[in-house]
Short mmCIF file of C-alpha atoms in Angstrom, two decimals:
data_model
loop_
_atom_site.label_atom_id
_atom_site.label_comp_id
_atom_site.label_asym_id
_atom_site.label_seq_id
_atom_site.Cartn_x
_atom_site.Cartn_y
_atom_site.Cartn_z
CA MET A 1 -79.16 4.16 -18.08
CA THR A 2 -78.91 7.41 -19.24
CA THR A 3 -74.49 7.89 -20.21
CA MET A 4 -76.06 5.01 -21.92
CA THR A 5 -78.68 6.64 -24.18
CA ALA A 6 -77.19 9.56 -24.04
CA THR A 7 -73.56 8.04 -25.57
CA ALA A 8 -75.93 6.16 -28.02
CA THR A 9 -77.82 9.33 -29.62
CA ALA A 10 -75.34 11.51 -29.05
CA PRO A 11 -75.14 13.54 -32.43
CA PRO A 12 -72.97 12.62 -35.05
CA CYS A 13 -70.36 15.38 -35.01
CA VAL A 14 -70.60 14.71 -31.19
CA ALA A 15 -69.35 11.31 -31.49
CA HIS A 16 -66.94 11.86 -34.84
CA LEU A 17 -64.86 13.66 -32.48
CA VAL A 18 -65.33 11.39 -29.60
CA SER A 19 -63.62 9.14 -31.70
CA ARG A 20 -60.98 10.81 -33.56
CA SER A 21 -59.95 11.63 -30.01
CA THR A 22 -59.77 8.09 -28.77
CA ALA A 23 -58.24 7.21 -31.39
CA ARG A 24 -55.76 9.40 -31.47
CA LEU A 25 -54.91 8.88 -28.01
CA GLN A 26 -54.44 5.45 -28.98
CA HIS A 27 -52.71 6.71 -31.07
CA SER A 28 -49.86 9.01 -28.83
CA ARG A 29 -49.88 5.49 -26.61
CA ALA A 30 -48.41 3.70 -29.38
CA ALA A 31 -46.10 6.05 -30.45
CA LEU A 32 -45.04 6.62 -26.80
CA LEU A 33 -44.20 2.82 -26.72
CA LEU A 34 -42.73 2.46 -30.53
CA HIS A 35 -40.36 5.81 -29.46
CA GLN A 36 -40.02 3.42 -25.49
CA ASN A 37 -38.59 0.29 -27.11
CA ALA A 38 -36.87 2.30 -30.55
CA ALA A 39 -35.46 4.48 -27.59
CA PHE A 40 -34.23 0.51 -25.44
CA ARG A 41 -33.48 -0.90 -29.01
CA THR A 42 -31.20 2.13 -29.28
CA LYS A 43 -29.71 1.89 -26.80
CA LYS A 44 -29.05 -1.35 -25.93
CA THR A 45 -27.50 -1.56 -29.40
CA THR A 46 -25.11 1.47 -28.38
CA LYS A 47 -24.22 -0.94 -25.35
CA ASN A 48 -23.86 -3.64 -27.28
CA ASN A 49 -21.18 -1.80 -30.15
CA LEU A 50 -19.76 -0.23 -27.18
CA SER A 51 -18.22 -3.21 -24.87
CA SER A 52 -17.91 -4.88 -29.02
CA ARG A 53 -15.84 -2.04 -29.69
CA ASN A 54 -13.82 -1.82 -26.96
CA THR A 55 -13.61 -6.08 -26.55
CA SER A 56 -12.02 -5.43 -29.88
CA SER A 57 -9.87 -3.39 -29.25
CA THR A 58 -8.65 -5.20 -26.26
CA ILE A 59 -8.32 -8.73 -27.45
CA ALA A 60 -6.55 -6.51 -31.34
CA ALA A 61 -4.07 -5.03 -28.81
CA ALA A 62 -3.86 -8.31 -26.52
CA LEU A 63 -3.21 -10.07 -30.00
CA PRO A 64 0.83 -10.10 -30.40
CA PHE A 65 1.50 -11.31 -26.57
CA GLU A 66 -1.22 -13.45 -26.20
CA LEU A 67 -5.01 -15.01 -26.86
CA SER A 68 -6.12 -16.00 -24.01
CA PRO A 69 -6.13 -12.44 -21.15
CA PRO A 70 -6.25 -13.94 -17.31
CA PRO A 71 -9.58 -13.25 -16.10
CA ILE A 72 -9.01 -9.92 -14.63
CA ASP A 73 -10.07 -11.51 -11.32
CA HIS A 74 -7.17 -13.31 -11.65
CA ASP A 75 -5.06 -13.70 -8.68
CA PHE A 76 -1.62 -15.51 -7.71
CA LEU A 77 -1.84 -16.42 -4.93
CA ASP A 78 -5.26 -18.47 -6.14
CA SER A 79 -3.64 -20.25 -8.51
CA VAL A 80 -0.26 -21.51 -6.65
CA THR A 81 -2.44 -22.41 -3.32
CA ALA A 82 -4.67 -24.38 -6.57
CA GLU A 83 -1.31 -26.01 -7.17
CA GLY A 84 -0.59 -27.16 -3.61
CA ALA A 85 1.66 -24.37 -1.67
CA LYS A 86 0.42 -22.90 1.16
CA VAL A 87 0.21 -19.47 2.17
CA SER A 88 0.65 -17.64 5.68
CA GLU A 89 -2.46 -15.19 6.48
CA GLU A 90 0.25 -12.91 5.35
CA GLY A 91 0.45 -13.43 1.80
CA ILE A 92 3.31 -15.02 2.30
CA ILE A 93 3.72 -18.56 0.70
CA GLU A 94 5.81 -20.87 3.20
CA THR A 95 6.06 -24.24 1.70
CA PHE A 96 5.15 -25.66 -1.60
CA GLU A 97 5.49 -29.04 0.41
CA ASN A 98 9.29 -29.81 -1.67
CA ASP A 99 11.63 -27.68 1.06
CA ASP A 100 14.41 -30.51 0.39
CA GLU A 101 13.78 -30.50 -3.30
CA ALA A 102 13.47 -27.10 -3.51
CA LEU A 103 17.08 -26.37 -1.10
CA ASP A 104 19.15 -28.58 -3.60
CA ALA A 105 18.16 -27.06 -6.79
CA PHE A 106 19.79 -23.94 -5.52
CA ASP A 107 23.16 -25.76 -5.70
CA ASN A 108 22.28 -28.13 -8.64
CA VAL A 109 19.81 -26.34 -11.09
CA VAL A 110 17.36 -23.46 -10.75
CA VAL A 111 14.29 -22.65 -8.31
CA VAL A 112 12.23 -18.70 -8.12
CA MET A 113 10.68 -17.92 -5.14
CA ASP A 114 8.08 -15.02 -4.39
CA LEU A 115 9.81 -12.53 -2.88
CA SER A 116 6.66 -10.23 -3.12
CA HIS A 117 6.44 -9.80 0.63
CA PHE A 118 9.14 -7.55 0.79
CA GLY A 119 9.03 -3.99 0.69
CA ARG A 120 9.86 -1.94 -2.38
CA LEU A 121 9.98 1.89 -2.56
CA ARG A 122 10.26 4.32 -5.09
CA VAL A 123 11.88 7.13 -5.32
CA SER A 124 11.91 10.01 -7.54
CA GLY A 125 12.28 13.50 -8.08
CA ASP A 126 15.47 15.20 -9.63
CA ASP A 127 17.62 15.78 -5.98
CA ARG A 128 16.46 11.39 -5.95
CA ILE A 129 20.31 10.55 -6.84
CA GLN A 130 21.55 12.76 -3.97
CA PHE A 131 19.70 12.23 -1.22
CA LEU A 132 19.52 8.53 -1.58
CA HIS A 133 23.90 9.55 -1.32
CA ASN A 134 24.05 10.89 1.78
CA GLN A 135 21.32 9.18 3.66
CA THR A 136 22.98 4.61 2.91
CA THR A 137 26.60 4.03 2.27
CA ALA A 138 26.89 3.37 -1.33
CA ASN A 139 28.33 6.28 -3.53
CA PHE A 140 24.76 6.72 -6.35
CA GLU A 141 26.51 9.66 -7.56
CA CYS A 142 28.92 6.51 -9.41
CA LEU A 143 25.63 4.97 -10.84
CA SER A 144 23.80 5.69 -13.34
CA GLU A 145 20.29 4.80 -15.57
CA GLY A 146 20.67 0.55 -15.52
CA GLN A 147 22.89 0.21 -13.01
CA GLY A 148 22.62 -1.22 -9.11
CA CYS A 149 24.23 -2.17 -6.03
CA GLU A 150 24.04 -3.33 -2.54
CA THR A 151 23.20 -0.49 -0.12
CA VAL A 152 22.33 -0.11 3.88
CA PHE A 153 20.52 2.06 5.47
CA VAL A 154 21.96 3.18 9.40
CA THR A 155 21.21 4.52 12.27
CA PRO A 156 23.03 8.06 13.58
CA THR A 157 25.34 5.59 15.04
CA ALA A 158 26.44 3.61 11.99
CA ARG A 159 24.07 -0.06 13.50
CA THR A 160 22.63 -1.09 11.01
CA ILE A 161 18.68 -1.39 9.99
CA ASP A 162 18.68 -2.87 7.18
CA ILE A 163 20.72 -3.32 3.28
CA ALA A 164 18.54 -2.51 0.30
CA TYR A 165 19.37 -3.83 -3.15
CA ALA A 166 18.84 -0.54 -5.21
CA TRP A 167 17.83 0.02 -8.72
CA ILE A 168 18.92 2.77 -11.04
CA MET A 169 16.23 3.90 -12.96
CA LYS A 170 15.59 6.32 -15.52
CA LYS A 171 12.96 8.46 -13.30
CA ALA A 172 14.17 6.76 -10.07
CA VAL A 173 15.14 4.45 -8.22
CA LEU A 174 13.88 1.14 -6.82
CA LEU A 175 14.55 0.25 -3.43
CA VAL A 176 14.34 -3.35 -1.78
CA LEU A 177 14.13 -3.47 1.48
CA SER A 178 12.88 -6.80 4.30
CA PRO A 179 9.82 -6.85 5.24
CA GLU A 180 10.13 -5.72 8.98
CA THR A 181 12.16 -2.22 8.08
CA CYS A 182 10.04 -1.35 5.39
CA GLY A 183 7.58 1.16 7.27
CA ASN A 184 10.55 3.10 9.32
CA ILE A 185 13.50 3.05 6.51
CA THR A 186 10.08 5.27 4.52
CA GLU A 187 9.06 7.05 7.48
CA MET A 188 12.75 7.93 7.38
CA LEU A 189 13.85 8.92 4.96
CA ASN A 190 10.72 11.08 4.50
CA LYS A 191 11.82 12.95 8.38
CA TYR A 192 15.30 13.77 6.23
CA ILE A 193 12.88 15.84 2.96
CA PHE A 194 13.76 19.34 3.49
CA PHE A 195 10.85 21.23 2.14
CA ALA A 196 14.10 22.63 -1.19
CA ASP A 197 14.70 18.32 -1.82
CA LYS A 198 12.87 17.66 -5.10
CA VAL A 199 12.57 13.73 -3.30
CA GLU A 200 10.07 11.38 -3.10
CA ILE A 201 9.18 8.12 -1.76
CA GLN A 202 6.58 6.01 -3.54
CA ASP A 203 5.51 2.56 -1.62
CA ILE A 204 5.42 0.39 -4.45
CA THR A 205 5.11 -3.23 -2.43
CA LYS A 206 1.18 -3.45 -3.29
CA GLN A 207 1.21 -2.37 -7.15
CA THR A 208 4.17 -4.82 -8.30
CA CYS A 209 5.71 -8.36 -7.90
CA LEU A 210 9.63 -9.29 -7.25
CA PHE A 211 9.98 -12.60 -8.24
CA ALA A 212 14.17 -14.18 -7.35
CA LEU A 213 15.19 -16.74 -9.52
CA SER A 214 18.73 -18.44 -8.11
CA GLY A 215 20.69 -21.60 -9.31
CA PRO A 216 23.71 -23.12 -11.59
CA LYS A 217 21.34 -23.19 -14.55
CA SER A 218 19.18 -19.49 -14.26
CA SER A 219 20.85 -18.12 -16.23
CA GLU A 220 19.60 -20.21 -19.19
CA VAL A 221 16.91 -19.84 -17.81
CA MET A 222 17.35 -16.50 -18.68
CA ALA A 223 19.16 -17.30 -22.24
CA ASN A 224 16.03 -19.25 -22.85
CA LEU A 225 13.67 -16.80 -22.61
CA ASN A 226 15.66 -14.12 -24.68
CA LEU A 227 16.80 -12.16 -21.76
CA GLY A 228 20.44 -13.55 -22.60
CA ASP A 229 21.79 -10.14 -22.96
CA LEU A 230 22.04 -9.88 -18.46
CA VAL A 231 24.07 -12.79 -18.50
CA GLY A 232 27.55 -11.94 -17.49
CA GLN A 233 26.47 -8.57 -16.21
CA PRO A 234 27.39 -6.72 -13.74
CA TYR A 235 25.75 -7.18 -10.37
CA GLY A 236 22.80 -5.13 -10.20
CA THR A 237 22.67 -4.19 -14.02
CA ASN A 238 18.54 -3.56 -14.68
CA ARG A 239 16.61 -3.94 -18.40
CA HIS A 240 13.48 -3.66 -18.68
CA TYR A 241 11.94 -5.97 -21.36
CA ASN A 242 8.59 -8.20 -22.93
CA VAL A 243 7.76 -11.72 -20.92
CA ASN A 244 4.64 -13.48 -23.06
CA GLY A 245 4.00 -9.66 -23.82
CA MET A 246 4.33 -8.98 -19.55
CA PRO A 247 6.11 -5.34 -19.21
CA VAL A 248 9.23 -6.57 -16.58
CA THR A 249 11.64 -4.89 -15.00
CA VAL A 250 15.07 -7.85 -14.55
CA GLY A 251 18.65 -7.65 -12.66
CA VAL A 252 21.53 -9.29 -11.96
CA GLY A 253 21.43 -10.35 -9.23
CA ASN A 254 18.51 -11.14 -5.80
CA ILE A 255 18.75 -10.18 -2.39
CA ILE A 256 19.71 -14.25 -1.25
CA SER A 257 22.72 -14.14 -4.21
CA ASP A 258 25.66 -12.72 -7.19
CA GLU A 259 24.64 -14.88 -9.32
CA GLY A 260 20.94 -15.49 -9.13
CA PHE A 261 18.26 -12.44 -11.12
CA SER A 262 15.50 -11.02 -9.77
CA LEU A 263 12.62 -9.64 -11.93
CA LEU A 264 9.61 -7.32 -10.87
CA MET A 265 5.97 -6.61 -12.79
CA SER A 266 2.87 -5.81 -11.78
CA PRO A 267 0.16 -8.35 -10.21
CA ALA A 268 -1.43 -9.13 -13.62
CA ALA A 269 1.84 -10.74 -14.68
CA ALA A 270 3.23 -12.70 -11.84
CA ASP A 271 0.78 -15.89 -12.67
CA SER A 272 1.88 -15.88 -16.21
CA VAL A 273 5.61 -14.50 -15.73
CA TRP A 274 5.63 -17.72 -12.55
CA LYS A 275 4.50 -20.14 -14.86
CA THR A 276 7.15 -19.37 -17.78
CA LEU A 277 10.06 -20.35 -15.50
CA LEU A 278 8.60 -23.14 -14.24
CA SER A 279 8.00 -24.31 -17.29
CA GLN A 280 12.30 -23.28 -17.94
CA GLY A 281 12.52 -26.57 -15.18
CA ALA A 282 12.89 -23.76 -12.30
CA ILE A 283 11.91 -24.90 -9.72
CA PRO A 284 9.34 -23.09 -6.90
CA LEU A 285 11.47 -22.38 -3.27
CA GLY A 286 9.39 -21.60 -0.01
CA SER A 287 9.39 -19.01 2.42
CA ASN A 288 10.99 -21.81 5.11
CA ALA A 289 12.88 -22.85 2.80
CA TRP A 290 14.85 -19.39 1.73
CA GLU A 291 14.82 -18.22 5.64
CA LYS A 292 17.38 -22.53 5.74
CA LEU A 293 18.80 -20.66 2.32
CA ARG A 294 18.97 -17.53 3.89
CA ILE A 295 21.58 -18.58 6.81
CA THR A 296 22.98 -21.02 4.75
CA GLN A 297 23.92 -18.36 2.56
CA GLY A 298 25.14 -15.96 5.00
CA ARG A 299 22.86 -13.50 3.97
CA PRO A 300 21.98 -10.94 7.79
CA ALA A 301 18.26 -10.15 8.61
CA PRO A 302 16.54 -7.97 10.88
CA GLY A 303 16.02 -8.11 14.21
CA LYS A 304 17.30 -11.41 13.83
CA GLU A 305 21.55 -11.38 12.78
CA LEU A 306 21.31 -6.92 12.13
CA THR A 307 20.77 -5.56 15.43
CA ASN A 308 21.36 -2.72 17.95
CA ASP A 309 24.24 -4.33 19.25
CA PHE A 310 26.44 -4.66 16.13
CA ASN A 311 27.64 -1.99 13.60
CA VAL A 312 27.90 -2.00 10.33
CA LEU A 313 31.66 -2.85 9.69
CA GLU A 314 30.57 -5.75 12.00
CA ALA A 315 27.77 -7.97 10.10
CA GLY A 316 31.04 -7.49 7.73
CA LEU A 317 29.00 -5.83 5.33
CA TRP A 318 32.34 -3.98 3.42
CA ASN A 319 31.24 -4.86 0.03
CA SER A 320 27.73 -2.32 0.62
CA ILE A 321 30.23 0.78 1.68
CA SER A 322 31.37 2.72 -0.42
CA LEU A 323 35.36 3.87 0.65
CA ASN A 324 34.81 6.43 -2.53
CA LYS A 325 31.63 8.79 -1.05
CA GLY A 326 34.38 11.89 0.18
CA ALA A 327 36.81 12.57 3.03
CA LYS A 328 34.01 13.83 5.59
CA ALA A 329 31.45 10.37 5.36
CA ARG A 330 34.64 8.37 4.87
CA GLU A 331 35.67 9.55 7.73
CA GLN A 332 31.69 9.28 9.94
CA ILE A 333 31.31 6.24 9.10
CA PHE A 334 34.76 4.93 10.21
CA HIS A 335 34.64 7.13 13.02
CA LEU A 336 31.25 6.18 14.57
CA ALA A 337 32.23 2.60 13.49
CA LEU A 338 34.91 2.69 15.48
CA LYS A 339 33.25 4.44 18.34
CA ASN A 340 31.06 1.40 19.08
CA LEU A 341 33.14 -1.38 18.85
#
């Protein structure tokens, strides 16, 4: 009661001061809330503006190629699985439930195969050509940018480790290897890089996807995709293109056939490229049919036909061996091979 009375009977000057202080406090609180709300709106607006600018920039960059970019979590294997393909735990497409049709298409029309489980090594550095020339059976020193070849990795006793499909690019050499040997060959190559050698080995298997196109009408598919300038070019010829706005490197020939084509791309481009090839009439072929095709085409594989029981000549890989690499290299190859016959 005393407090209430004291407040009620306070002198006018004190009451005025209390009133002003209360008003100022309320004003300050209101101002602070307005400032915080304004700051929040500014940040939100700025964030929205940035998001809007980023979206506009992305769409503007994508407009010349595609109006509806795929979602960022899109996955090629998820896409083919949804369409009925059977995919193993290792991420290998085993079958599209059309093995007989696909094998027939290889002989009469055109097939497309996902070989992304095959190993891919990028060999770079100023000494890369000489290094691969010395470590494999092909004559890399006679090749230039845009060319390619098959080459063989062998043991010190000329036993065959694996056949590699090589593309010579501007700043690197791409090697395509069997899934079983990629890791061991990577270790072997790194072991032979000396301190002064300007060579770098990079495994880009998981950063890329690889498709193979084969069949009598594969050249027709290339022409329809405005890639006809590769038709009729020598085996291993490779060039960079845009397919549906996606960067793709295309080479003549593939692991299973000299007459087909190979397509290397990023995982983000895989689904778009795959669907484009299907739209051109290519029949999808899984790894089960691939194994049958490999045998009928006479393509040896590590752990099967390529073992320590046979040397590179016995394996019939004459086309992957250069007899013009110099007398010393030629003599060494034949000496080791004949010694172990």
